[in-house]
PDB file of C-alpha atoms in Angstrom:
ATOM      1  CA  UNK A   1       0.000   0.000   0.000  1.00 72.00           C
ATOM      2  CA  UNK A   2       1.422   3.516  -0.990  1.00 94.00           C
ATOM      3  CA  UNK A   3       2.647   5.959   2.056  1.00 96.00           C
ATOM      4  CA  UNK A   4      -0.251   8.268   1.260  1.00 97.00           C
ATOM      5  CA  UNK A   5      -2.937   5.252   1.925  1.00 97.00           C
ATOM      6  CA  UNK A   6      -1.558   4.501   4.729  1.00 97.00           C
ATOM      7  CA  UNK A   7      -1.756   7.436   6.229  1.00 98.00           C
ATOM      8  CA  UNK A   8      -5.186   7.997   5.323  1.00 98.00           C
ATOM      9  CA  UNK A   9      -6.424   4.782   6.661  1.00 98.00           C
ATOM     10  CA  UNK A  10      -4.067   5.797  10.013  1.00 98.00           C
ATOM     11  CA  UNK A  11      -5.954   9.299  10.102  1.00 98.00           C
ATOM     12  CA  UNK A  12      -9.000   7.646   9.418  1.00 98.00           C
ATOM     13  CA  UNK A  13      -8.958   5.289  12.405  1.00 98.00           C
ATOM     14  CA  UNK A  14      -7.718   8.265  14.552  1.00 98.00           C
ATOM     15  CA  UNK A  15     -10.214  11.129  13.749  1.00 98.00           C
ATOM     16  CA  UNK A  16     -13.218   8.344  14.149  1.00 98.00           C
ATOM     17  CA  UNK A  17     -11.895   7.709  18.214  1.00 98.00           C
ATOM     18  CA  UNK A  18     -11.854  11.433  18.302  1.00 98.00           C
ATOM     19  CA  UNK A  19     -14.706  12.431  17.210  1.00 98.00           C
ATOM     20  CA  UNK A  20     -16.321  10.105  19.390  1.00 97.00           C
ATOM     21  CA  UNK A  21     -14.692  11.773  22.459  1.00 95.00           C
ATOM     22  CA  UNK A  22     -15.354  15.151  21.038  1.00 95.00           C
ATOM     23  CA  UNK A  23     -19.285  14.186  20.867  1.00 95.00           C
ATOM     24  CA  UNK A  24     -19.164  12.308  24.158  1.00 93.00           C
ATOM     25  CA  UNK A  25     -17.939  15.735  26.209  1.00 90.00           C
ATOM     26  CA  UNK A  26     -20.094  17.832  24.295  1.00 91.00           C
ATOM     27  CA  UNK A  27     -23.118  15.552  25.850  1.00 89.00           C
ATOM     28  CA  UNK A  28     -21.215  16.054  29.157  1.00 89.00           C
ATOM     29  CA  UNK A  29     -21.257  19.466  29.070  1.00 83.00           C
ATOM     30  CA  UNK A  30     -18.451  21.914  27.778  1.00 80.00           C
ATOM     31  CA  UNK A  31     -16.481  24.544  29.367  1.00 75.00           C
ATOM     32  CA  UNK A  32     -14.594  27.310  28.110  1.00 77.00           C
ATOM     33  CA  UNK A  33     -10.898  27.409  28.872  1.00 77.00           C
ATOM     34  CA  UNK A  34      -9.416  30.150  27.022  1.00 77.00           C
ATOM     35  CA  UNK A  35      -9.840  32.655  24.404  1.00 75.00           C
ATOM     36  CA  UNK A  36      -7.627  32.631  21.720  1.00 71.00           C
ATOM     37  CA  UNK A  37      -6.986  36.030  19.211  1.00 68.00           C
ATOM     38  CA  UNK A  38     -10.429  37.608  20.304  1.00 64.00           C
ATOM     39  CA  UNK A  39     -13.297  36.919  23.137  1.00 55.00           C
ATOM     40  CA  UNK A  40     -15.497  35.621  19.915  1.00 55.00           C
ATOM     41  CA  UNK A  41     -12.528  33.125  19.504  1.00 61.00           C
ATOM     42  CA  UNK A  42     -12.869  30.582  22.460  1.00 67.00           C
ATOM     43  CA  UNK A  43     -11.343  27.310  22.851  1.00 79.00           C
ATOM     44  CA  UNK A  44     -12.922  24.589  25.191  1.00 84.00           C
ATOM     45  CA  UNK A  45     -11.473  22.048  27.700  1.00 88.00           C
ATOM     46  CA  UNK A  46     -12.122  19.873  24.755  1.00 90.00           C
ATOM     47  CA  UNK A  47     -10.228  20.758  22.445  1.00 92.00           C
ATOM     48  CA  UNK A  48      -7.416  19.968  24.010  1.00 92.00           C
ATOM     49  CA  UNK A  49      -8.274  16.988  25.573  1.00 93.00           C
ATOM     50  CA  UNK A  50      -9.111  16.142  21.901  1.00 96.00           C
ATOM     51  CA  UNK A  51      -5.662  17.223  20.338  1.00 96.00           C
ATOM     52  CA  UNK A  52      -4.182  15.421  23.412  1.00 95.00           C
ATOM     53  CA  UNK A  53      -5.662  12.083  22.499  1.00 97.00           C
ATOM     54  CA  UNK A  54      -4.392  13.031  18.637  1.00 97.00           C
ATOM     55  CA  UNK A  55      -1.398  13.318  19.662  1.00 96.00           C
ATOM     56  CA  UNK A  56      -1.001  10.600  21.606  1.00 96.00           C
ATOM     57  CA  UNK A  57      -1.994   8.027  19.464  1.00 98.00           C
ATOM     58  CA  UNK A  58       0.250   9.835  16.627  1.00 97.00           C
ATOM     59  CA  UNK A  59       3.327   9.073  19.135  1.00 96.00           C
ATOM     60  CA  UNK A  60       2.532   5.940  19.323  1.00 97.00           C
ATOM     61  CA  UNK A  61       2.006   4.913  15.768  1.00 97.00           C
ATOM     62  CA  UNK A  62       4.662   7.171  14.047  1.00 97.00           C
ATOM     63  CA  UNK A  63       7.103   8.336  16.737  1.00 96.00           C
ATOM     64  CA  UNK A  64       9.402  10.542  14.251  1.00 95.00           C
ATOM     65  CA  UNK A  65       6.352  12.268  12.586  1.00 97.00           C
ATOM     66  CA  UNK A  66       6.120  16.626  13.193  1.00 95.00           C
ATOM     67  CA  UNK A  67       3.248  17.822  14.541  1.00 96.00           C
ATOM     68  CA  UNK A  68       1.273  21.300  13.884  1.00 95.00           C
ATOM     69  CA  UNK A  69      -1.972  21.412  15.963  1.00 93.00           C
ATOM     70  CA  UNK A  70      -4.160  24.103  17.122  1.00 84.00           C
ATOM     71  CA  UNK A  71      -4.321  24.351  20.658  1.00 82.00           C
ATOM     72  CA  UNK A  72      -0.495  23.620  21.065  1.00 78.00           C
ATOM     73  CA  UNK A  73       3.554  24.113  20.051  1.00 74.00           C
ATOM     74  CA  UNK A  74       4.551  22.580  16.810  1.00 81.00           C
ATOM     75  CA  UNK A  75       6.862  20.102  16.406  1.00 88.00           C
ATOM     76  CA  UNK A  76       8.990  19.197  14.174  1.00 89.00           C
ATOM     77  CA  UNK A  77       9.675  15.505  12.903  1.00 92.00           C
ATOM     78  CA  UNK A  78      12.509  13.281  11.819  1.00 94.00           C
ATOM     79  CA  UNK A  79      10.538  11.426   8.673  1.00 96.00           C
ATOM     80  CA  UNK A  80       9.432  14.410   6.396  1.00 95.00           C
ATOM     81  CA  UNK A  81       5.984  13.818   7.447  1.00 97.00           C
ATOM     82  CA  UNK A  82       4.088  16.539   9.517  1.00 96.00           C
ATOM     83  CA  UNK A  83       0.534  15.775  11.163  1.00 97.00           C
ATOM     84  CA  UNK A  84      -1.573  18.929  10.452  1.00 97.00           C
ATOM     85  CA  UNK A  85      -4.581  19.098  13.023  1.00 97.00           C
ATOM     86  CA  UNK A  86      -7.478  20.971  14.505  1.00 97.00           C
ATOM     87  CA  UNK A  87      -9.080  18.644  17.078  1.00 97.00           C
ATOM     88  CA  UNK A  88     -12.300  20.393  16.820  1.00 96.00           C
ATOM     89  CA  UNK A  89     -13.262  22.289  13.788  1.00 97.00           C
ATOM     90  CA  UNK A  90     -16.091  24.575  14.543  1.00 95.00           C
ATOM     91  CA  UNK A  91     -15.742  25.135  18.631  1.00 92.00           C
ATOM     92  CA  UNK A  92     -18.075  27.861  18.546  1.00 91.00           C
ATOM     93  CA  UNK A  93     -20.488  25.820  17.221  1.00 94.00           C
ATOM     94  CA  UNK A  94     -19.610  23.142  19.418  1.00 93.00           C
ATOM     95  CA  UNK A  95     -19.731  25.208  22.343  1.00 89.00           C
ATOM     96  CA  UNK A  96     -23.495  26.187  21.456  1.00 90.00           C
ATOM     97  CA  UNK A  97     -24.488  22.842  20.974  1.00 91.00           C
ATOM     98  CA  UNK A  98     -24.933  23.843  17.243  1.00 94.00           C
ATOM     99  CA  UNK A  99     -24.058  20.229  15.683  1.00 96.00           C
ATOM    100  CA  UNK A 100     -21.837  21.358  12.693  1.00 98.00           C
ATOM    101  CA  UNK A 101     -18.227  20.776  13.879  1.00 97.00           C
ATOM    102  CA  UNK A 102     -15.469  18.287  12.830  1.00 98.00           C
ATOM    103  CA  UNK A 103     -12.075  16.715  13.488  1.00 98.00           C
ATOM    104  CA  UNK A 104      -9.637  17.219  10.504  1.00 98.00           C
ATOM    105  CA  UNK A 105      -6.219  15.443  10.232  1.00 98.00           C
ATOM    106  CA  UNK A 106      -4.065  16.155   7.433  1.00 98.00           C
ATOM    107  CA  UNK A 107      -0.525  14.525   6.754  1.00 98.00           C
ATOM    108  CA  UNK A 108       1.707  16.652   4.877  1.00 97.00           C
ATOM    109  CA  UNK A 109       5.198  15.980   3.406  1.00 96.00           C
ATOM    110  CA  UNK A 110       8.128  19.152   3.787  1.00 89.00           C
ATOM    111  CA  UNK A 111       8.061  22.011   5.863  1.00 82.00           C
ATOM    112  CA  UNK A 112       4.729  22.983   8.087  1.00 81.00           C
ATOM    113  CA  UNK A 113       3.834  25.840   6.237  1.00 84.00           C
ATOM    114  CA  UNK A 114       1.415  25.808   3.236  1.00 87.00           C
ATOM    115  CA  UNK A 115       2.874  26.774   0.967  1.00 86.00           C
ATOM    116  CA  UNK A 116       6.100  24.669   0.816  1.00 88.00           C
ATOM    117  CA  UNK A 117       4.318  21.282   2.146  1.00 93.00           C
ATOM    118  CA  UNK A 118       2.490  18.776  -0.234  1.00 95.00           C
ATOM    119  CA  UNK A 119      -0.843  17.099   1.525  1.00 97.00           C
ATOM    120  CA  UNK A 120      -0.125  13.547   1.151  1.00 98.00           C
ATOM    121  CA  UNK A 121      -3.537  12.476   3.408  1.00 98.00           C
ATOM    122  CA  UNK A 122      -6.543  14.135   4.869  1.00 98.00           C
ATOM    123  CA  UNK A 123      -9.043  13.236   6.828  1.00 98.00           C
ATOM    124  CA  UNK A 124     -12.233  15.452   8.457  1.00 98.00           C
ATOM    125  CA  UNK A 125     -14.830  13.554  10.394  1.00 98.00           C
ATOM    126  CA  UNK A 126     -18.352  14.974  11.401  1.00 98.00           C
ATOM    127  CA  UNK A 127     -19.314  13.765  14.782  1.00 98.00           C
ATOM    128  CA  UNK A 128     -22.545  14.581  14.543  1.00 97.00           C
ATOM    129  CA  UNK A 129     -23.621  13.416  11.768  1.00 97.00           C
ATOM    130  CA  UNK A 130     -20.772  10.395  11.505  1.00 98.00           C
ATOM    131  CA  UNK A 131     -19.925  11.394   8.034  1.00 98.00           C
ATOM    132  CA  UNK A 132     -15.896  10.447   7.334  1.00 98.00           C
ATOM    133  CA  UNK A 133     -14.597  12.694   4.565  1.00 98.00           C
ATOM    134  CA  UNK A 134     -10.898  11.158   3.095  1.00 98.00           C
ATOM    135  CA  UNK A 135      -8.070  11.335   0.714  1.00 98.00           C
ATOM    136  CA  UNK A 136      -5.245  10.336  -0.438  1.00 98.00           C
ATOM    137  CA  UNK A 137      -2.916  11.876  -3.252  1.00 98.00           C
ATOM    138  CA  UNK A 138      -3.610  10.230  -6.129  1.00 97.00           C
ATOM    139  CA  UNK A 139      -6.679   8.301  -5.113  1.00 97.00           C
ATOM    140  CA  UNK A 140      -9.371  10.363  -5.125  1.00 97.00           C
ATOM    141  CA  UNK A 141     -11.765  11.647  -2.545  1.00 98.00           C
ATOM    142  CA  UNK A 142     -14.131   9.886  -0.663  1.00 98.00           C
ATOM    143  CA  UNK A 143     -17.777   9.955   1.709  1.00 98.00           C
ATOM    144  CA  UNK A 144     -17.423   6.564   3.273  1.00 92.00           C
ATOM    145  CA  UNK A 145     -17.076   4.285   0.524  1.00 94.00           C
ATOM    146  CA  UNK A 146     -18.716   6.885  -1.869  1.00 97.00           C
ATOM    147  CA  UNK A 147     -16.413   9.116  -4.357  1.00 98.00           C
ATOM    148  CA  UNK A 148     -16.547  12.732  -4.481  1.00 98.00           C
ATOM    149  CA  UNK A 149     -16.741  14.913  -7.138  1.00 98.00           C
ATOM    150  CA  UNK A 150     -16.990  18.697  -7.617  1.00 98.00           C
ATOM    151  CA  UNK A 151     -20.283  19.839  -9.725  1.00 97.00           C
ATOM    152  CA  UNK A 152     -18.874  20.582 -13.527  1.00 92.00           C
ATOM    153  CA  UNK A 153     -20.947  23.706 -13.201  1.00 91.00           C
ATOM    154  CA  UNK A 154     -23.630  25.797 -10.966  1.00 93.00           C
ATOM    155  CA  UNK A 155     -27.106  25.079 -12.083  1.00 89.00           C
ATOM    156  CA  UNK A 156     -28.755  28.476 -13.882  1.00 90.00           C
ATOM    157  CA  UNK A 157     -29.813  29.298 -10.427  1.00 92.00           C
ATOM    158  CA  UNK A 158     -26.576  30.361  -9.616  1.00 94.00           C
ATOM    159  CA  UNK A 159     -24.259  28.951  -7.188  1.00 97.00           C
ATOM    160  CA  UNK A 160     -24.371  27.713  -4.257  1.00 98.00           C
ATOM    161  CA  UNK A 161     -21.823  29.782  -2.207  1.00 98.00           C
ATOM    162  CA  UNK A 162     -20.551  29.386   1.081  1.00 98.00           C
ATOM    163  CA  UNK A 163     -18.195  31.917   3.430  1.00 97.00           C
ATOM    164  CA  UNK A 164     -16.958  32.545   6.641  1.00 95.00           C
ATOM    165  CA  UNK A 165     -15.978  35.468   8.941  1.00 90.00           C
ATOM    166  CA  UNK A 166     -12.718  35.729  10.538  1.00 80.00           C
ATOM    167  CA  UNK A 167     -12.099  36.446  14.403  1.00 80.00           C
ATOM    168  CA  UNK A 168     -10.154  39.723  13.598  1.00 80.00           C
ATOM    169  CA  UNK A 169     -12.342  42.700  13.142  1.00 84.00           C
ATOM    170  CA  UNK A 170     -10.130  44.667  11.063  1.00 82.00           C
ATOM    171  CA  UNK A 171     -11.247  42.407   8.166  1.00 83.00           C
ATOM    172  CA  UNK A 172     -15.323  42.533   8.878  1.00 88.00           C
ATOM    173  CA  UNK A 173     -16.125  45.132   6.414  1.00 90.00           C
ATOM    174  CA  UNK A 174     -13.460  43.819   4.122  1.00 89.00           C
ATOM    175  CA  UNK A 175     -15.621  40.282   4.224  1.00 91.00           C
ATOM    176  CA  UNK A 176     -19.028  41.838   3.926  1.00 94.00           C
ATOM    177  CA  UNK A 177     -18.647  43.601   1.017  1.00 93.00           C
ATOM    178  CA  UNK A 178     -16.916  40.492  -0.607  1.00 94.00           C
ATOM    179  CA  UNK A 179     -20.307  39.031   0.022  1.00 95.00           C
ATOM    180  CA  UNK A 180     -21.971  41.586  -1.217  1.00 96.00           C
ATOM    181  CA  UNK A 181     -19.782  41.058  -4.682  1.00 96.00           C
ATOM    182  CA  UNK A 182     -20.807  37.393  -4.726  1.00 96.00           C
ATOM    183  CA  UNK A 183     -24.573  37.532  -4.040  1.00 96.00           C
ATOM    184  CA  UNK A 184     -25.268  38.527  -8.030  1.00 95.00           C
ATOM    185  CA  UNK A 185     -23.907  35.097  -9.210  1.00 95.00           C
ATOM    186  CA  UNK A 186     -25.292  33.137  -5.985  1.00 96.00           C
ATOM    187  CA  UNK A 187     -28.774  31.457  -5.819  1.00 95.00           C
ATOM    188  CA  UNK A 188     -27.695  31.214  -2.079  1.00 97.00           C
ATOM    189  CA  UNK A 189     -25.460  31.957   0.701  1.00 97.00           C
ATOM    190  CA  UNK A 190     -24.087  29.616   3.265  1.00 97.00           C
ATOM    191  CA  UNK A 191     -22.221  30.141   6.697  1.00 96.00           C
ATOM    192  CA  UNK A 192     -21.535  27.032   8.576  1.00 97.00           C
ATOM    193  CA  UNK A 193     -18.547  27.617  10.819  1.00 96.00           C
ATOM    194  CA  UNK A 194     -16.034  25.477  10.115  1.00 98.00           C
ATOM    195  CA  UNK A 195     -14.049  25.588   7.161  1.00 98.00           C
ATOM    196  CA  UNK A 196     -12.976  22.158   6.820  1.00 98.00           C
ATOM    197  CA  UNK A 197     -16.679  21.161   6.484  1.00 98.00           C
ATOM    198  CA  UNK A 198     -17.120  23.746   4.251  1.00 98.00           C
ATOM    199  CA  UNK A 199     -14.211  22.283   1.732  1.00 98.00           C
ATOM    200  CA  UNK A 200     -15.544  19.038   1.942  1.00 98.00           C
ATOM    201  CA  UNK A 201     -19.112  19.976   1.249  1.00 98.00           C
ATOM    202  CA  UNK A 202     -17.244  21.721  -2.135  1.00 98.00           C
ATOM    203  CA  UNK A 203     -16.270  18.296  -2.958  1.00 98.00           C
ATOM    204  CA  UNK A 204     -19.254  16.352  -2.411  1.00 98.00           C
ATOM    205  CA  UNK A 205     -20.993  18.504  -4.839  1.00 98.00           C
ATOM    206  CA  UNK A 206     -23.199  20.639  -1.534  1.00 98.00           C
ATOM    207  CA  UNK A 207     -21.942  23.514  -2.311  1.00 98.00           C
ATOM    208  CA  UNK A 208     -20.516  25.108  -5.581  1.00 98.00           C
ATOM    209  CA  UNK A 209     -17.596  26.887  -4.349  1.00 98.00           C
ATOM    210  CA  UNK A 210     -16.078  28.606  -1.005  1.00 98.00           C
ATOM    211  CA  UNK A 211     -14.217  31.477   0.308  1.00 97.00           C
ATOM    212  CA  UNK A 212     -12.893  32.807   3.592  1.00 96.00           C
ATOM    213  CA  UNK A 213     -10.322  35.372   4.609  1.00 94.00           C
ATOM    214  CA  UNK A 214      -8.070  34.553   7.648  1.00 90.00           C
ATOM    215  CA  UNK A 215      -8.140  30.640   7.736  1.00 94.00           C
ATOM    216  CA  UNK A 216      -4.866  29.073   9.743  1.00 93.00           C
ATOM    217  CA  UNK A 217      -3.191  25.707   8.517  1.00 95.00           C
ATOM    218  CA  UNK A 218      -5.097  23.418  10.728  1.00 96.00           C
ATOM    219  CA  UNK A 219      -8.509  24.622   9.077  1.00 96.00           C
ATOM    220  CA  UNK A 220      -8.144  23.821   5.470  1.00 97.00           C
ATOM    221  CA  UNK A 221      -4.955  21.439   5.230  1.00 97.00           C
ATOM    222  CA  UNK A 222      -7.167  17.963   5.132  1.00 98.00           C
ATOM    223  CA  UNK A 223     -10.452  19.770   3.498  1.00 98.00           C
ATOM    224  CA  UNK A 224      -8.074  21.063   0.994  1.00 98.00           C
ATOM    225  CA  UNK A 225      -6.833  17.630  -0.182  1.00 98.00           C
ATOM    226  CA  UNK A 226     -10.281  16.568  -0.155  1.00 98.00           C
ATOM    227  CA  UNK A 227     -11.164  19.568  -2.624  1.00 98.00           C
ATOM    228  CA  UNK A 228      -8.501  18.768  -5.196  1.00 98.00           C
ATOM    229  CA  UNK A 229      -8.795  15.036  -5.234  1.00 98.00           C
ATOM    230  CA  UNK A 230     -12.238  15.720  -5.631  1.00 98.00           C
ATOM    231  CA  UNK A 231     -11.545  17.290  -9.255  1.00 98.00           C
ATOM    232  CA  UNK A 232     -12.008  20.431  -7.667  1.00 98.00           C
ATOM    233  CA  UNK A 233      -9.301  24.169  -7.436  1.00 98.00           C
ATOM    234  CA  UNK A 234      -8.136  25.347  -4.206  1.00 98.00           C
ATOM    235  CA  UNK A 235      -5.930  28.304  -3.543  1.00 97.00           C
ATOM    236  CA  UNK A 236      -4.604  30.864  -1.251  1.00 95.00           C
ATOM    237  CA  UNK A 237      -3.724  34.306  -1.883  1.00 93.00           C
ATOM    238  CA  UNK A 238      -2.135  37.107  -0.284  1.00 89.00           C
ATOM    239  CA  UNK A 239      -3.904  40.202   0.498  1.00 85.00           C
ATOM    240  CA  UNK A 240      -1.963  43.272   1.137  1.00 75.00           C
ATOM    241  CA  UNK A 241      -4.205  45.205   3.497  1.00 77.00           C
ATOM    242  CA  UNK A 242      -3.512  42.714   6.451  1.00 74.00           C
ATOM    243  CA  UNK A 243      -0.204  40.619   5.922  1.00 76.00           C
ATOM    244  CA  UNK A 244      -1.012  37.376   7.289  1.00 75.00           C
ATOM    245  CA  UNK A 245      -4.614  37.015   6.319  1.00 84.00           C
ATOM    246  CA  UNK A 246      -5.200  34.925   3.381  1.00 91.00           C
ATOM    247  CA  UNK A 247      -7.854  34.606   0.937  1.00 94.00           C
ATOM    248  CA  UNK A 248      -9.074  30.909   0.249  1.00 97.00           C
ATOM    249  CA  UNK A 249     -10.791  29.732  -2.037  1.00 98.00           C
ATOM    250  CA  UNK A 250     -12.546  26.765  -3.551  1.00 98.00           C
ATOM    251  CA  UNK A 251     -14.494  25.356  -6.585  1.00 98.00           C
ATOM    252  CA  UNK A 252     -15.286  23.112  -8.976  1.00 97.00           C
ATOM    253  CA  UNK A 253     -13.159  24.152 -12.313  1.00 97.00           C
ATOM    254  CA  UNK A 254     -15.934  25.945 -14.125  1.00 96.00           C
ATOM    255  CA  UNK A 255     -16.615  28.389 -11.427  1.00 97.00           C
ATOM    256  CA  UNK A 256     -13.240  28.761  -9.932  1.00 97.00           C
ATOM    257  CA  UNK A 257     -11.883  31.431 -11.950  1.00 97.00           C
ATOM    258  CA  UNK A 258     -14.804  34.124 -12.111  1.00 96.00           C
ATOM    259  CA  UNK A 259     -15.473  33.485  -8.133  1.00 97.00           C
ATOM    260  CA  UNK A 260     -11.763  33.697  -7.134  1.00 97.00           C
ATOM    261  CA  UNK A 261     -12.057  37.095  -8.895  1.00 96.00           C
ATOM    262  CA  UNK A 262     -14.856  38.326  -7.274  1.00 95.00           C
ATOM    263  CA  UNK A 263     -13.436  37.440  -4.138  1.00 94.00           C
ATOM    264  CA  UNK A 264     -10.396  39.796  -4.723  1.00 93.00           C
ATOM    265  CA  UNK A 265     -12.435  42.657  -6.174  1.00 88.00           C
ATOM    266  CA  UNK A 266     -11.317  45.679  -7.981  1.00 80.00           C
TER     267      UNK A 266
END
């Protein structure tokens, strides 16, 4: 079996035991241990009991493996291979009770920084609804057993967009008015809270294409995979209003070009 299989089916088995903890404490009742870069931006108890558990069982399976999570310190490996992780995708929703949240495990191959790795495996898992989103480079994209693929085209509805708002309010009325650029070719509008869902539902065919200012590594470094072994165009781009805050965006081929360049604007 190739390296990039294995890892999936590793990542696969891992985010599935995570998930279930992640679901089990939000029955329990969650608490809120910290914020992170705003008040809005909170991070529960689990969450890191989550990564914890991640991490662990990374140790133990591939002991020279890096390791860039979310709610702690990168670290770097001996192999090549760096696990790429956000134990719970969506914690504000999670924190509500809102069931849209998800545990995403990427393995990547060079340095931990997105633009100078290559995703070799990805992985995002939906507690709630126990939907397993999964690739592998070269293999395609998968629901389960089911293939993904982009849609070829929006229907002449328009398309089905979806978005997201970062924490930092210096890019609010940046975001809104990229909405308001996007509505005339939209049928719809979508805002889900966590971005890794978001790419996936790109690849199943839910949604027609994405975009979101601000995301970190963690959020989009399985869903991304997903995306483009779906038959589907991710990228990243540089804005120079706020160095540091990247536009994403994602689509099937057809739409990717025109919505990428409504996204920038003039």
């Amino acid at each position: 079996m190739a390296l990039a299989q294995q890892l999936e089916e590793l990542a696969i088995d891992i985010a599935r035991e995570a998930g279930e903890l992640a679901r089990r404490r939000r029955t329990e009742g969650v608490a809120i241990a910290a914020t992170k870069s705003s008040i809005a931006d909170i991070v529960t108890e689990a969450d890191r009991e989550v990564e914890t558990l991640i991490r662990s069982r990374l140790v133990d399976e591939r002991p020279g493996d890096g390791f860039l999570g979310e709610e702690s310190a990168a670290e770097r490996g001996t192999t090549g291979i760096t696990w790429v992780v956000d134990p719970i995708d969506g914690t504000v929703n999670y924190a509500y009770g809102i069931p849209v949240y998800a545990v995403s495990i990427a393995a990547v191959r060079g340095e931990p920084e997105p633009s100078r790795w290559k995703a070799l495996a990805g992985v995002v898992f939906s507690p709630p609804t126990g939907e397993m989103f999964h690739a592998a480079r070269g293999a395609g994209a998968w629901l389960g057993g089911e293939r993904l693929a982009v849609n070829a085209e929006p229907s002449p509805a328009g398309a089905l967009l979806a978005t997201g708002f970062g924490y930092n309010p210096a890019t609010h009325a940046s975001d809104l008015a990229r909405v308001a650029r996007a509505m005339p070719m939209a049928r719809d509008l979508r805002r889900m809270g966590a971005a890794s869902l978001d790419l996936c539902f790109v690849a199943a065919g839910r949604f027609d294409g994405y975009f979101e200012r601000g995301l970190q590594p963690w959020d989009h470094a399985a869903g991304a995979l997903v995306v483009a072994e779906a038959g589907g165009r991710f990228t990243r781009v540089e804005l120079d209003d706020i160095p540091g805050r990247p536009l994403f965006v994602a689509s099937g081929p057809a739409l990717f070009d025109s919505l990428l360049a409504t996204a920038l604007g003039p």
